[in-house]
Short mmCIF file of C-alpha atoms in Angstrom, two decimals:
data_model
loop_
_atom_site.label_atom_id
_atom_site.label_comp_id
_atom_site.label_asym_id
_atom_site.label_seq_id
_atom_site.Cartn_x
_atom_site.Cartn_y
_atom_site.Cartn_z
CA MET A 1 99.55 44.26 104.30
CA VAL A 2 97.25 47.34 103.33
CA THR A 3 96.66 49.82 106.48
CA THR A 4 93.64 51.93 107.05
CA GLU A 5 94.98 54.03 109.64
CA ILE A 6 94.49 57.65 108.93
CA HIS A 7 97.77 59.73 109.83
CA THR A 8 97.15 63.40 111.20
CA LEU A 9 99.20 66.34 110.74
CA ALA A 10 98.20 69.77 111.99
CA LEU A 11 99.88 73.06 111.13
CA ASP A 12 99.72 76.61 112.26
CA SER A 13 100.11 79.10 109.55
CA THR A 14 101.59 81.83 111.92
CA ARG A 15 104.43 79.42 112.71
CA ASP A 16 104.74 76.72 110.03
CA GLY A 17 103.94 78.39 106.75
CA THR A 18 105.60 81.44 104.78
CA ILE A 19 104.04 83.72 102.27
CA THR A 20 106.22 83.45 99.40
CA HIS A 21 104.32 86.18 97.36
CA VAL A 22 101.09 88.21 97.50
CA ASN A 23 99.32 89.60 94.01
CA LEU A 24 97.51 92.67 95.05
CA TYR A 25 94.79 94.01 93.19
CA GLN A 26 92.69 97.31 94.17
CA ASP A 27 90.36 95.69 96.40
CA LEU A 28 91.47 92.01 97.30
CA ALA A 29 94.75 90.00 97.27
CA ARG A 30 95.72 86.54 96.30
CA VAL A 31 98.18 85.20 98.72
CA THR A 32 100.58 82.27 98.10
CA ARG A 33 101.70 80.05 101.24
CA SER A 34 103.90 77.49 101.36
CA TYR A 35 104.66 74.70 103.69
CA THR A 36 107.06 71.55 103.94
CA ILE A 37 105.67 68.45 105.59
CA ASN A 38 106.89 64.74 106.03
CA VAL A 39 103.97 62.24 105.49
CA ALA A 40 103.94 58.38 106.41
CA ALA A 41 102.90 56.09 103.96
CA GLY A 42 99.21 55.63 103.48
CA GLN A 43 96.52 58.16 104.12
CA THR A 44 97.20 61.71 105.85
CA LYS A 45 94.87 64.37 107.27
CA LEU A 46 96.46 67.54 107.01
CA THR A 47 94.75 70.49 108.82
CA ILE A 48 96.29 74.15 108.27
CA SER A 49 94.93 76.72 110.86
CA SER A 50 95.27 80.34 111.42
CA LEU A 51 94.16 81.43 107.96
CA PRO A 52 92.13 84.47 107.43
CA ASN A 53 88.57 84.81 107.91
CA VAL A 54 88.09 86.92 104.91
CA MET A 55 89.43 84.11 102.33
CA ASP A 56 87.02 83.45 99.26
CA TYR A 57 86.64 79.39 99.63
CA GLU A 58 86.00 79.63 95.81
CA SER A 59 89.34 80.89 95.07
CA LEU A 60 91.25 78.21 97.32
CA ARG A 61 93.73 75.95 95.18
CA VAL A 62 96.15 73.57 96.89
CA GLU A 63 99.05 72.69 94.77
CA GLY A 64 101.92 70.22 96.01
CA ARG A 65 105.35 68.72 94.96
CA GLY A 66 106.11 65.20 95.78
CA ALA A 67 105.28 61.58 95.66
CA ALA A 68 101.71 62.08 97.19
CA LEU A 69 98.15 62.40 95.86
CA ILE A 70 95.84 65.19 96.84
CA GLN A 71 92.32 63.46 97.40
CA GLY A 72 90.30 66.29 98.72
CA VAL A 73 90.22 69.71 100.04
CA THR A 74 87.86 71.39 102.48
CA ALA A 75 87.84 74.80 104.29
CA PHE A 76 85.67 75.85 107.22
CA LYS A 77 85.74 78.09 110.08
CA ASP A 78 86.77 77.31 113.45
CA LYS A 79 84.85 78.08 116.53
CA VAL A 80 85.43 81.34 118.32
CA ARG A 81 87.28 80.70 121.43
CA THR A 82 86.95 82.82 124.50
CA PRO A 83 90.20 83.35 126.62
CA ASP A 84 90.44 82.01 130.11
CA GLU A 85 89.34 84.70 132.80
CA THR A 86 92.06 83.67 135.35
CA SER A 87 94.87 81.47 135.73
CA PRO A 88 96.94 80.42 138.91
CA LEU A 89 99.54 83.11 138.17
CA LEU A 90 96.80 85.81 138.10
CA LYS A 91 95.21 84.74 141.13
CA GLU A 92 98.54 85.05 142.75
CA LEU A 93 99.20 88.48 141.58
CA LYS A 94 95.90 89.80 142.36
CA ILE A 95 96.44 88.71 145.96
CA LYS A 96 99.94 90.54 146.00
CA GLU A 97 98.03 93.63 144.60
CA ALA A 98 95.43 93.52 147.32
CA LYS A 99 98.18 93.24 150.00
CA ALA A 100 100.23 95.89 148.67
CA LYS A 101 97.17 98.29 148.31
CA HIS A 102 96.25 97.74 152.18
CA ALA A 103 99.71 98.21 153.19
CA LEU A 104 99.95 101.26 151.33
CA GLU A 105 96.76 102.48 152.75
CA ARG A 106 97.95 101.57 156.23
CA CYS A 107 101.17 103.66 155.72
CA LYS A 108 99.37 106.69 154.30
CA LYS A 109 97.32 106.73 157.53
CA ALA A 110 100.25 106.30 159.78
CA ILE A 111 101.92 109.33 157.97
CA GLY A 112 98.72 111.29 158.49
CA SER A 113 98.63 110.45 162.17
CA ILE A 114 101.97 111.63 162.65
CA ASP A 115 101.47 114.92 161.13
CA GLN A 116 98.11 115.23 163.14
CA TYR A 117 100.14 114.45 166.47
CA MET A 118 102.75 117.17 165.74
CA GLY A 119 100.02 119.73 164.78
CA ASN A 120 98.21 119.05 168.15
CA ILE A 121 101.51 119.53 170.32
CA SER A 122 100.99 122.59 172.72
CA VAL A 123 104.13 124.78 173.11
CA GLU A 124 102.91 125.74 176.73
CA HIS A 125 103.25 122.23 177.71
CA LEU A 126 106.46 121.08 176.01
CA ASP A 127 109.67 121.20 177.77
CA ILE A 128 112.04 123.59 175.59
CA SER A 129 114.77 121.35 176.03
CA LYS A 130 113.22 118.56 174.73
CA LEU A 131 111.85 120.30 171.56
CA GLY A 132 114.90 119.25 169.55
CA GLU A 133 114.84 115.73 170.43
CA ALA A 134 111.29 115.79 169.69
CA MET A 135 111.93 117.13 166.21
CA ASP A 136 114.36 114.52 165.48
CA ILE A 137 112.19 111.74 166.43
CA TYR A 138 109.47 113.15 164.16
CA ASP A 139 112.06 113.41 161.48
CA THR A 140 113.09 110.02 161.67
CA THR A 141 109.75 108.44 162.02
CA GLU A 142 108.44 110.79 158.96
CA ASP A 143 111.35 109.25 156.66
CA LYS A 144 110.90 105.67 157.67
CA TRP A 145 107.14 105.76 156.59
CA ASP A 146 107.81 107.77 153.65
CA SER A 147 110.67 105.21 152.43
CA LYS A 148 108.24 102.60 153.04
CA MET A 149 105.60 104.39 151.18
CA PHE A 150 107.88 104.85 148.18
CA ASP A 151 108.63 101.18 148.36
CA LEU A 152 105.05 99.97 148.28
CA GLU A 153 104.10 102.15 145.33
CA GLU A 154 107.08 100.89 143.23
CA GLU A 155 106.08 97.22 144.26
CA LEU A 156 102.35 97.92 143.44
CA GLU A 157 103.23 99.50 139.88
CA ALA A 158 105.45 96.22 139.21
CA ILE A 159 102.56 94.02 140.26
CA GLU A 160 100.09 95.89 138.17
CA LYS A 161 102.53 95.45 134.97
CA GLN A 162 102.63 91.65 135.72
CA ILE A 163 99.10 91.36 135.76
CA GLU A 164 98.71 93.19 132.46
CA VAL A 165 101.24 90.98 130.76
CA GLU A 166 99.45 87.91 132.37
CA ARG A 167 96.05 88.92 130.89
CA LYS A 168 97.61 89.73 127.25
CA ARG A 169 98.75 86.26 127.52
CA LEU A 170 95.62 84.76 128.48
CA GLY A 171 93.88 86.69 125.62
CA ALA A 172 96.70 85.60 123.16
CA SER A 173 96.22 82.16 123.90
CA VAL A 174 93.20 82.01 122.05
CA GLY A 175 94.89 83.24 118.77
CA ASN A 176 94.15 85.94 116.28
CA LYS A 177 90.36 86.30 115.99
CA LYS A 178 90.75 87.05 112.37
CA LEU A 179 92.60 84.15 111.68
CA ARG A 180 89.78 81.30 112.14
CA THR A 181 89.79 79.57 108.92
CA VAL A 182 90.98 76.11 108.63
CA VAL A 183 91.82 74.14 105.40
CA ALA A 184 91.78 70.25 105.62
CA ILE A 185 93.63 68.32 103.08
CA ASP A 186 93.30 64.62 102.17
CA LEU A 187 96.64 62.97 101.03
CA TYR A 188 97.75 59.51 99.96
CA ALA A 189 101.32 58.48 99.74
CA ALA A 190 102.59 55.02 98.59
CA ASP A 191 105.92 55.50 100.72
CA PRO A 192 106.93 58.15 103.40
CA ALA A 193 107.83 61.50 101.72
CA GLU A 194 108.67 65.24 101.95
CA LEU A 195 105.99 67.40 100.22
CA LYS A 196 105.97 70.89 99.54
CA VAL A 197 102.23 72.13 99.80
CA ASN A 198 101.26 75.63 98.55
CA LEU A 199 98.05 77.15 99.22
CA LEU A 200 96.72 79.83 97.09
CA TYR A 201 93.84 81.91 98.20
CA ALA A 202 92.15 85.32 97.66
CA VAL A 203 91.22 87.50 100.43
CA SER A 204 89.12 90.74 100.82
CA GLN A 205 90.17 93.77 103.04
CA ALA A 206 93.49 94.55 101.07
CA HIS A 207 93.69 97.38 98.90
CA TRP A 208 96.06 99.48 96.86
CA ARG A 209 95.24 102.74 95.28
CA ALA A 210 97.21 104.57 92.59
CA ALA A 211 98.70 108.11 93.36
CA TYR A 212 100.90 110.68 91.34
CA ASP A 213 103.40 113.22 91.64
CA ILE A 214 103.51 115.52 88.18
CA ARG A 215 106.55 117.69 88.33
CA VAL A 216 106.97 120.26 85.41
CA ASP A 217 109.87 122.43 84.66
CA MET A 218 108.94 125.21 82.66
CA GLU A 219 112.40 125.72 81.14
CA ASN A 220 112.81 122.15 80.43
CA LYS A 221 113.61 122.08 76.60
CA GLU A 222 113.06 118.42 76.10
CA ARG A 223 109.30 119.13 76.64
CA THR A 224 108.77 116.39 79.12
CA VAL A 225 107.37 116.09 82.69
CA GLN A 226 108.34 113.66 85.55
CA LEU A 227 105.54 111.38 86.77
CA VAL A 228 106.13 109.56 90.10
CA TYR A 229 103.77 106.73 90.15
CA LYS A 230 102.99 105.33 93.54
CA ALA A 231 100.99 102.90 95.16
CA GLY A 232 99.12 103.27 98.54
CA ILE A 233 98.91 99.78 100.21
CA SER A 234 96.71 98.71 103.04
CA GLN A 235 95.29 95.47 104.61
CA GLN A 236 93.55 94.10 107.55
CA THR A 237 93.39 90.51 106.65
CA GLY A 238 94.70 89.44 109.99
CA GLU A 239 97.83 88.17 108.48
CA ALA A 240 101.23 89.80 109.07
CA TRP A 241 102.90 90.48 105.61
CA ASN A 242 106.38 90.68 106.61
CA ASP A 243 109.52 91.11 103.99
CA ILE A 244 107.54 89.57 101.11
CA PRO A 245 107.54 90.32 97.16
CA ILE A 246 104.16 91.99 96.37
CA LEU A 247 102.94 92.51 92.55
CA LEU A 248 100.63 95.00 92.00
CA GLU A 249 97.78 94.23 89.64
CA THR A 250 95.94 96.51 87.35
CA ALA A 251 93.34 94.17 86.09
CA GLN A 252 90.47 92.66 88.22
CA PRO A 253 90.35 88.84 88.88
CA THR A 254 87.60 86.69 87.91
CA PHE A 255 87.52 84.17 90.56
CA GLY A 256 84.37 81.94 90.24
CA LEU A 257 83.03 84.75 87.59
CA GLU A 258 80.48 83.00 85.37
CA PRO A 259 78.57 84.69 82.30
CA PRO A 260 75.37 85.96 83.26
CA SER A 261 71.98 84.04 82.43
CA LEU A 262 68.31 85.19 81.96
CA ASN A 263 65.56 83.94 84.29
CA ILE A 264 62.23 83.46 83.12
CA TRP A 265 60.31 86.78 82.86
CA HIS A 266 56.83 86.29 84.60
CA VAL A 267 54.06 88.63 84.23
CA SER A 268 50.72 88.58 85.99
CA HIS A 269 47.84 90.20 87.52
CA THR A 270 48.26 88.81 91.00
CA GLN A 271 51.67 88.98 93.18
CA LYS A 272 53.12 85.71 93.98
CA ARG A 273 54.48 85.06 97.47
CA ARG A 274 58.32 85.47 97.77
CA PRO A 275 59.63 81.87 98.64
CA THR A 276 61.02 81.55 102.24
CA VAL A 277 64.77 81.42 102.21
CA GLY A 278 66.14 78.30 103.87
CA GLY A 279 68.92 75.80 103.82
CA LYS A 280 72.25 76.95 102.40
CA ALA A 281 70.75 80.54 101.43
CA ALA A 282 69.69 81.32 104.76
CA ARG A 283 73.22 80.01 106.52
CA LYS A 284 74.74 82.39 103.83
CA ALA A 285 72.68 85.32 104.85
CA MET A 286 73.32 84.84 108.74
CA THR A 287 76.83 84.95 108.13
CA ASP A 288 78.98 87.76 109.77
CA PRO A 289 79.42 90.02 107.18
CA SER A 290 82.86 91.50 108.84
CA GLU A 291 84.28 87.83 108.38
CA THR A 292 83.21 87.08 104.53
CA PHE A 293 85.00 87.43 101.50
CA ILE A 294 83.80 90.99 100.18
CA LYS A 295 83.29 90.99 96.48
CA PRO A 296 84.59 94.41 95.12
CA LEU A 297 82.77 96.56 92.44
CA THR A 298 83.92 95.56 89.04
CA ALA A 299 86.08 98.00 87.46
CA THR A 300 87.87 97.95 83.95
CA VAL A 301 91.04 99.20 82.60
CA ASP A 302 91.30 99.41 78.70
CA SER A 303 94.02 97.32 77.40
CA GLU A 304 95.51 96.87 74.13
CA GLY A 305 96.74 93.45 74.75
CA TYR A 306 100.28 94.47 75.16
CA VAL A 307 100.10 96.30 78.50
CA ASN A 308 102.06 94.91 81.52
CA ALA A 309 99.18 94.88 84.02
CA THR A 310 101.69 93.36 86.86
CA PHE A 311 104.08 95.84 88.64
CA GLN A 312 106.82 94.11 90.65
CA LEU A 313 107.63 96.22 93.72
CA PRO A 314 111.55 96.51 94.41
CA GLY A 315 112.93 94.20 97.16
CA LEU A 316 110.65 92.96 99.91
CA THR A 317 107.55 94.81 101.49
CA THR A 318 106.10 94.54 104.97
CA VAL A 319 102.43 95.66 105.46
CA PRO A 320 101.01 95.18 108.96
CA SER A 321 97.53 94.02 109.32
CA ASP A 322 96.29 97.47 110.58
CA ASP A 323 94.64 99.17 107.55
CA GLU A 324 97.25 101.93 107.71
CA GLU A 325 98.38 103.07 103.99
CA ARG A 326 101.75 102.81 103.17
CA ASN A 327 103.29 104.35 100.28
CA VAL A 328 105.76 102.88 97.78
CA VAL A 329 106.97 104.23 94.32
CA ILE A 330 106.20 102.18 91.43
CA ALA A 331 108.21 103.87 88.88
CA GLU A 332 109.41 107.58 88.16
CA LEU A 333 108.75 108.16 84.38
CA GLU A 334 109.69 110.96 81.99
CA LEU A 335 106.72 111.48 79.54
CA PRO A 336 106.58 113.93 76.68
CA VAL A 337 104.30 116.75 77.43
CA LYS A 338 102.55 119.61 75.21
CA MET A 339 101.73 122.82 77.25
CA ALA A 340 98.60 124.83 76.39
CA TRP A 341 97.84 128.19 77.88
CA THR A 342 94.08 129.34 77.82
CA CYS A 343 92.53 132.32 78.85
CA VAL A 344 89.02 133.94 78.83
CA PRO A 345 89.66 137.52 79.49
CA LYS A 346 86.00 138.57 79.44
CA LEU A 347 85.61 136.59 82.53
CA ASP A 348 89.02 136.22 83.98
CA THR A 349 92.08 137.62 83.06
CA ARG A 350 94.43 135.09 84.48
CA VAL A 351 96.00 132.64 82.08
CA PHE A 352 95.49 129.13 82.86
CA LEU A 353 98.15 126.48 82.02
CA GLU A 354 97.15 122.85 80.97
CA ALA A 355 99.64 119.73 80.18
CA THR A 356 98.55 117.24 77.65
CA ILE A 357 100.72 114.09 78.35
CA MET A 358 101.38 111.11 76.71
CA ASN A 359 101.85 107.70 78.40
CA THR A 360 104.76 106.37 76.48
CA SER A 361 105.71 103.92 79.07
CA GLU A 362 104.77 100.38 79.46
CA PHE A 363 102.72 101.01 82.43
CA THR A 364 98.90 101.21 82.79
CA LEU A 365 97.99 104.33 84.84
CA LEU A 366 94.98 103.89 87.07
CA THR A 367 92.61 106.40 88.18
CA GLY A 368 94.18 108.31 91.12
CA GLU A 369 94.82 111.63 92.81
CA SER A 370 98.05 113.49 91.60
CA SER A 371 99.78 116.41 93.31
CA VAL A 372 101.01 118.76 90.81
CA TYR A 373 104.18 120.65 90.94
CA VAL A 374 105.34 123.69 88.72
CA ASP A 375 109.03 124.81 89.00
CA GLN A 376 109.25 122.89 92.09
CA CYS A 377 106.44 124.72 93.80
CA PHE A 378 103.12 123.00 94.76
CA ILE A 379 100.25 124.27 92.56
CA ALA A 380 97.22 121.97 93.12
CA CYS A 381 95.86 118.55 93.38
CA SER A 382 94.26 116.76 90.41
CA GLU A 383 93.02 113.40 89.32
CA VAL A 384 94.24 110.99 86.72
CA SER A 385 91.90 108.95 85.02
CA ASP A 386 92.70 105.30 83.50
CA VAL A 387 95.29 106.07 80.79
CA SER A 388 96.82 102.88 78.91
CA PRO A 389 100.28 103.08 77.17
CA GLY A 390 100.10 105.37 74.05
CA GLU A 391 97.06 107.20 75.27
CA THR A 392 97.20 110.80 76.48
CA PHE A 393 95.63 112.54 79.30
CA LYS A 394 95.36 116.34 80.55
CA THR A 395 96.01 117.78 83.79
CA HIS A 396 95.43 121.53 84.94
CA LEU A 397 98.71 123.15 86.24
CA GLY A 398 97.09 126.16 87.92
CA VAL A 399 97.53 129.81 86.77
CA ASP A 400 100.60 131.37 84.81
CA PRO A 401 101.52 134.55 86.51
CA THR A 402 104.26 135.63 84.08
CA ILE A 403 101.35 136.07 81.21
CA ARG A 404 99.43 138.92 81.74
CA VAL A 405 96.18 139.83 79.69
CA ILE A 406 94.50 143.27 79.78
CA TYR A 407 90.71 143.45 78.71
CA HIS A 408 90.54 147.03 77.81
CA PRO A 409 87.26 148.84 78.05
CA GLN A 410 84.65 148.23 75.02
CA THR A 411 83.87 151.11 72.58
CA ASN A 412 80.52 151.43 70.95
CA LYS A 413 79.51 153.31 68.03
CA VAL A 414 75.67 153.70 67.18
CA ALA A 415 74.75 154.67 63.44
CA GLU A 416 71.15 155.01 62.05
CA THR A 417 70.93 153.92 58.14
CA GLY A 418 68.30 154.16 55.53
CA PHE A 419 65.91 156.72 54.46
CA TYR A 420 62.48 155.05 54.35
CA HIS A 421 63.46 152.03 56.21
CA LYS A 422 65.59 153.24 58.99
CA SER A 423 67.76 150.56 61.22
CA MET A 424 70.09 150.95 64.00
CA LYS A 425 73.63 149.75 63.65
CA HIS A 426 75.63 149.15 66.93
CA THR A 427 79.49 148.74 66.32
CA TYR A 428 81.52 147.31 69.16
CA SER A 429 85.25 147.07 69.51
CA GLN A 430 87.33 145.07 72.28
CA ARG A 431 90.72 145.36 72.46
CA ILE A 432 92.90 142.62 74.20
CA THR A 433 96.70 143.00 75.27
CA ILE A 434 98.85 140.15 75.86
CA HIS A 435 102.20 140.48 77.76
CA ASN A 436 104.75 137.68 77.91
CA THR A 437 107.14 138.28 80.73
CA LYS A 438 108.77 135.10 80.44
CA PRO A 439 112.48 134.72 79.15
CA ILE A 440 111.13 132.09 76.56
CA ASN A 441 108.51 132.23 73.79
CA VAL A 442 105.00 131.25 74.47
CA GLU A 443 103.55 128.97 71.88
CA GLY A 444 99.62 128.23 71.40
CA LEU A 445 98.20 130.54 73.86
CA ARG A 446 94.67 130.38 73.28
CA ILE A 447 92.65 133.46 73.98
CA THR A 448 88.68 132.92 73.94
CA ASP A 449 85.87 135.44 73.55
CA ASN A 450 82.35 135.49 71.93
CA ILE A 451 80.10 137.68 70.16
CA PRO A 452 76.28 137.83 70.65
CA VAL A 453 73.80 135.45 69.05
CA SER A 454 70.65 136.75 67.67
CA ASP A 455 67.29 135.26 68.84
CA ASP A 456 65.14 137.67 66.82
CA ALA A 457 64.76 137.69 63.18
CA ASN A 458 64.92 141.39 63.26
CA ILE A 459 68.37 141.38 64.87
CA THR A 460 71.28 140.42 62.90
CA VAL A 461 75.06 140.23 64.24
CA HIS A 462 77.93 140.31 62.07
CA LEU A 463 81.60 139.73 62.94
CA LEU A 464 83.96 142.23 61.22
CA SER A 465 87.41 141.35 62.84
CA PRO A 466 88.67 138.58 62.64
CA ALA A 467 87.00 137.97 59.38
CA LEU A 468 85.99 134.42 60.06
CA ALA A 469 83.70 132.57 57.55
CA ILE A 470 80.88 130.48 58.52
CA PRO A 471 81.14 126.79 57.48
CA ALA A 472 79.47 126.42 54.03
CA PRO A 473 78.55 122.80 52.63
CA ASN A 474 80.84 121.22 50.36
CA LEU A 475 78.73 119.88 47.28
CA THR A 476 80.82 117.00 46.54
CA THR A 477 77.79 115.20 45.16
CA THR A 478 74.28 115.76 44.16
CA THR A 479 72.90 113.78 47.27
CA THR A 480 75.35 115.13 49.99
CA LYS A 481 76.43 117.96 51.81
CA VAL A 482 79.41 117.82 53.91
CA ALA A 483 80.31 120.84 55.81
CA VAL A 484 83.94 122.05 55.34
CA VAL A 485 85.87 123.49 58.52
CA PRO A 486 86.72 127.21 57.58
CA ALA A 487 90.41 128.05 57.26
CA ALA A 488 91.90 129.74 60.00
CA VAL A 489 92.54 133.53 59.56
CA ASN A 490 96.12 135.14 59.92
CA VAL A 491 95.57 137.92 62.17
CA ALA A 492 99.22 138.85 62.63
CA GLU A 493 102.65 137.22 62.81
CA GLY A 494 102.35 134.05 65.10
CA VAL A 495 98.62 134.78 65.58
CA ILE A 496 95.66 132.98 63.74
CA ALA A 497 92.05 133.22 64.55
CA GLN A 498 89.36 130.61 64.19
CA TRP A 499 85.89 129.55 65.46
CA ASN A 500 86.03 127.79 69.09
CA GLY A 501 86.65 123.91 68.31
CA ALA A 502 87.41 124.09 64.77
CA ASP A 503 90.79 122.17 65.65
CA ASP A 504 88.65 119.59 67.54
CA PRO A 505 88.90 116.46 65.45
CA ASP A 506 85.35 115.49 66.47
CA VAL A 507 83.77 118.79 66.28
CA ASP A 508 80.35 119.38 64.53
CA VAL A 509 81.48 121.28 61.59
CA ALA A 510 77.87 122.45 60.77
CA GLY A 511 77.56 123.96 64.03
CA LEU A 512 80.92 125.86 64.24
CA GLY A 513 80.16 129.83 65.07
CA GLU A 514 76.52 128.95 66.24
CA ASP A 515 77.28 129.68 69.70
CA GLY A 516 79.33 132.97 68.81
CA HIS A 517 82.60 131.54 70.13
CA LEU A 518 86.15 132.20 68.79
CA ASP A 519 89.74 131.59 69.36
CA TRP A 520 93.11 133.58 68.96
CA VAL A 521 95.90 130.98 69.18
CA CYS A 522 99.17 133.06 69.58
CA ASP A 523 102.74 132.60 69.64
CA VAL A 524 103.88 135.46 72.01
CA PRO A 525 107.87 136.26 71.89
CA ALA A 526 109.88 136.60 74.84
CA GLN A 527 109.29 139.81 76.89
CA LYS A 528 106.89 141.15 73.98
CA LYS A 529 103.36 142.41 73.87
CA ILE A 530 100.83 141.68 71.25
CA ASN A 531 97.32 143.16 70.62
CA LEU A 532 93.88 141.39 69.67
CA VAL A 533 91.12 143.34 68.37
CA LEU A 534 87.52 141.94 68.13
CA GLU A 535 84.84 143.93 66.10
CA TYR A 536 81.23 143.24 65.41
CA GLU A 537 78.24 144.92 64.54
CA VAL A 538 74.36 144.47 65.64
CA ALA A 539 71.78 145.64 63.48
CA THR A 540 68.07 146.19 63.88
CA SER A 541 65.05 147.72 62.07
CA GLU A 542 63.08 148.45 65.02
CA LYS A 543 63.49 150.96 67.40
CA GLY A 544 64.10 150.50 71.34
CA ARG A 545 66.54 148.53 73.50
CA ILE A 546 67.95 145.52 72.38
CA LEU A 547 68.20 143.30 75.57
CA GLY A 548 71.44 141.32 76.31
CA LEU A 549 73.68 144.17 74.87
#
């Protein structure tokens, strides 16, 4: 005999379901919940309540294990229930509270009357032999009312606590207002069976952000830095993530994402009236935005295909639904680094330290703030951009006070040349002293300076020292002219000079030197000084002041 009876089964996620794991993306989370149920033969209507309001219905999937068929799945929000304003217990407690307050008020009045009576006693009409007896009576009476007042105050405090507990119970009876989503599942089983049902859904209002500690040891001979990769996790979905496995995702999920399609491009001399929004669109527009799934802005992370985009946090993690950020460590990495010291003494004689770090790990580094420590001292806050495995990134390490640069006063010599066609020639000399006070050698210190650039045909500027050549075209064919990067000039042992940007692989070679900027790249021995000299001449055929010098 075929039965048409539909069995019903109701589950509450806060009691009957467990979160097996969470895949946490930067602006949303994918939650997997598991339920174990027993169904009778035939059709069963399974309703699962107390799910987050911020669930994305399009992402909802139901998976089952057991001898049954899933015939349909729907999701909706339950009505907002208001808590009962009162209860028999609350009424009883309010009456006790009122009686205790009145009794306490009478007690205070009685004590006040006794004090007033004692204050009005006249010494002239009081028998001195009865003074001690009167004071004993006053003390006994006052002590009696004081004790009663203290007892009433304690009783009133206890009643008020009971009232607070009862009101919280009434408020909690309606459940968590953030957990009003209900999922209804239609099941069919030929025979009674035990089933395992998994719900997979995405929720907004869950986040993680990357953060870093970069620790540099200047005496580390291995040329590595320690990078502590951290995650700041927060959520306010309404669910309690208690002791669950969390997987951090670096990619962005694509729930329901479809390729864009072009609409018809209309042009007209008149403006058409915009259609009135109705039906499903109107209902969607009127939805409370605080309870809808919030689509995050799309961000991309470059990947070479072999990048491990999922971070499994060790152990189990607890993240309450309070939007408070919790920091967890993803990994501690030792990465190769190349140090670079730079100084522009014409503007600032301090030497700035910069690290170029290669990500040799399997982790993708996402954009996030970093705290930089050099020799265990906090230096500055910086930012790390998206870095895939195999890529490099730079971070500033602040000022290195152990390298001192002196920018000496400039000297200028003026000479007049020519007999009939006289010209004025200004020869400038600039000396720069570098002192390495470190106990180790400094390699690759870059000192940048510049010479003036003429904007007048009657003014010529010629670099004397270092003797850098202007890039010249390489006539490899009759139809093309390819500029060749001029070779660096050896100034002294461990010191070369070149046009600024000459070692940049993407530099416009033809434009080298046009801005007048040049670099010295120096290897400075420990506890030693070196001197650099910049000399150039400015010549003009006109008398008068040269503006800009």
